[in-house]
Amino acid sequence: MIQRIVARPESAADFQAEGTTRMRLWHLTVAILVLGIVLSVVRDPVGRVALIVFVTAFGEAALGLTAVMALFQTIGAIGMARGLLDHAEAVAATTLVLVAATAIMSFWLFIGAWLIQATVP
């Protein structure tokens, strides 16, 4: 007697294409709750300023952390350099990280300050 073996997925996650994510119902619920809270906070001018300050400060912290990590990497490259060309490249990379991080963080701060000025009557 020949048995027929049918491969059935054990769960709905097996149907999912590899490398993709699906939105579950609780993701939608949390997104709606967060959006509702943000929209209720934004109605008041104090809430708008608080939200702008929070987002600006969070962005500054993230950008600062990224800049310090990149700076440590480039300073490490200076220590690992063997020749004159390697040293010049590592110093140039360190200078670029310092200039770019300063410019991006200043830009983010000025955008936050401009938003606060535009928000407050």
Short mmCIF file of C-alpha atoms in Angstrom, two decimals:
data_model
loop_
_atom_site.label_atom_id
_atom_site.label_comp_id
_atom_site.label_asym_id
_atom_site.label_seq_id
_atom_site.Cartn_x
_atom_site.Cartn_y
_atom_site.Cartn_z
CA MET A 1 0.00 0.00 0.00
CA ILE A 2 1.42 3.37 -1.03
CA GLN A 3 1.04 6.17 1.42
CA ARG A 4 0.75 9.67 0.16
CA ILE A 5 2.76 12.17 2.18
CA VAL A 6 1.58 15.73 1.98
CA ALA A 7 3.79 18.43 3.41
CA ARG A 8 1.58 20.73 5.40
CA PRO A 9 2.87 23.83 7.10
CA GLU A 10 2.68 23.68 10.86
CA SER A 11 1.73 27.32 11.28
CA ALA A 12 0.83 30.39 9.32
CA ALA A 13 4.41 31.61 9.74
CA ASP A 14 5.57 28.84 7.40
CA PHE A 15 3.72 30.51 4.54
CA GLN A 16 5.70 33.68 5.09
CA ALA A 17 8.34 34.49 2.54
CA GLU A 18 11.84 34.46 3.91
CA GLY A 19 13.15 37.83 5.00
CA THR A 20 9.74 39.49 5.27
CA THR A 21 7.79 40.43 8.33
CA ARG A 22 4.07 40.49 8.86
CA MET A 23 2.07 42.95 10.84
CA ARG A 24 0.12 41.27 13.57
CA LEU A 25 -3.07 42.58 15.14
CA TRP A 26 -1.31 43.73 18.29
CA HIS A 27 1.16 45.76 16.18
CA LEU A 28 -1.80 47.58 14.66
CA THR A 29 -3.35 48.11 18.09
CA VAL A 30 -0.15 49.55 19.55
CA ALA A 31 0.35 51.77 16.50
CA ILE A 32 -3.18 53.17 16.83
CA LEU A 33 -2.73 53.76 20.58
CA VAL A 34 0.58 55.56 20.08
CA LEU A 35 -0.87 57.65 17.25
CA GLY A 36 -3.86 58.56 19.42
CA ILE A 37 -1.62 59.63 22.30
CA VAL A 38 0.60 61.71 20.02
CA LEU A 39 -2.40 63.39 18.40
CA SER A 40 -3.95 64.22 21.78
CA VAL A 41 -0.65 65.63 23.09
CA VAL A 42 -0.15 67.75 19.97
CA ARG A 43 -3.45 69.62 20.46
CA ASP A 44 -1.97 71.71 23.28
CA PRO A 45 0.97 74.07 22.56
CA VAL A 46 2.82 72.79 25.62
CA GLY A 47 2.41 69.23 24.37
CA ARG A 48 3.73 70.23 20.94
CA VAL A 49 6.82 71.82 22.47
CA ALA A 50 7.37 68.80 24.73
CA LEU A 51 7.07 66.42 21.79
CA ILE A 52 9.48 68.48 19.67
CA VAL A 53 11.99 68.66 22.53
CA PHE A 54 11.71 64.90 23.15
CA VAL A 55 12.22 64.00 19.48
CA THR A 56 15.08 66.48 19.14
CA ALA A 57 16.81 65.21 22.29
CA PHE A 58 16.31 61.57 21.29
CA GLY A 59 17.76 62.31 17.85
CA GLU A 60 20.72 64.16 19.35
CA ALA A 61 21.43 61.23 21.66
CA ALA A 62 21.25 58.72 18.81
CA LEU A 63 23.40 60.86 16.54
CA GLY A 64 25.92 61.49 19.33
CA LEU A 65 26.20 57.80 20.13
CA THR A 66 26.71 56.98 16.47
CA ALA A 67 29.32 59.71 16.13
CA VAL A 68 31.28 58.54 19.17
CA MET A 69 31.25 54.94 17.93
CA ALA A 70 32.50 56.04 14.49
CA LEU A 71 35.12 58.24 16.14
CA PHE A 72 36.44 55.33 18.22
CA GLN A 73 36.66 53.25 15.07
CA THR A 74 38.65 55.89 13.19
CA ILE A 75 40.96 56.54 16.15
CA GLY A 76 41.54 52.79 16.29
CA ALA A 77 42.46 52.92 12.61
CA ILE A 78 45.14 55.48 13.47
CA GLY A 79 46.64 53.04 15.95
CA MET A 80 46.49 50.15 13.49
CA ALA A 81 48.05 52.10 10.60
CA ARG A 82 51.41 50.79 9.37
CA GLY A 83 52.60 53.29 6.82
CA LEU A 84 52.44 57.00 6.19
CA LEU A 85 49.61 56.63 3.69
CA ASP A 86 47.59 54.55 6.16
CA HIS A 87 48.10 57.19 8.86
CA ALA A 88 47.02 59.97 6.50
CA GLU A 89 43.91 58.01 5.53
CA ALA A 90 42.99 57.34 9.17
CA VAL A 91 43.50 60.99 10.16
CA ALA A 92 41.39 62.10 7.19
CA ALA A 93 38.65 59.66 8.21
CA THR A 94 38.75 60.97 11.79
CA THR A 95 38.50 64.55 10.54
CA LEU A 96 35.61 63.63 8.27
CA VAL A 97 33.75 61.92 11.13
CA LEU A 98 34.24 64.94 13.39
CA VAL A 99 33.11 67.44 10.74
CA ALA A 100 30.15 65.37 9.53
CA ALA A 101 28.92 64.52 13.03
CA THR A 102 29.15 68.15 14.13
CA ALA A 103 27.30 69.33 11.03
CA ILE A 104 24.53 66.73 11.27
CA MET A 105 23.99 67.22 15.00
CA SER A 106 23.95 71.01 14.62
CA PHE A 107 21.48 70.73 11.76
CA TRP A 108 19.20 68.49 13.86
CA LEU A 109 19.38 70.90 16.80
CA PHE A 110 18.61 73.94 14.66
CA ILE A 111 15.66 72.15 13.03
CA GLY A 112 14.29 71.39 16.51
CA ALA A 113 14.77 75.02 17.59
CA TRP A 114 13.10 76.25 14.39
CA LEU A 115 10.12 73.94 14.99
CA ILE A 116 9.74 75.27 18.52
CA GLN A 117 9.87 78.86 17.26
CA ALA A 118 7.27 78.04 14.61
CA THR A 119 5.04 76.29 17.15
CA VAL A 120 5.03 78.90 19.93
CA PRO A 121 2.82 81.87 18.98
#
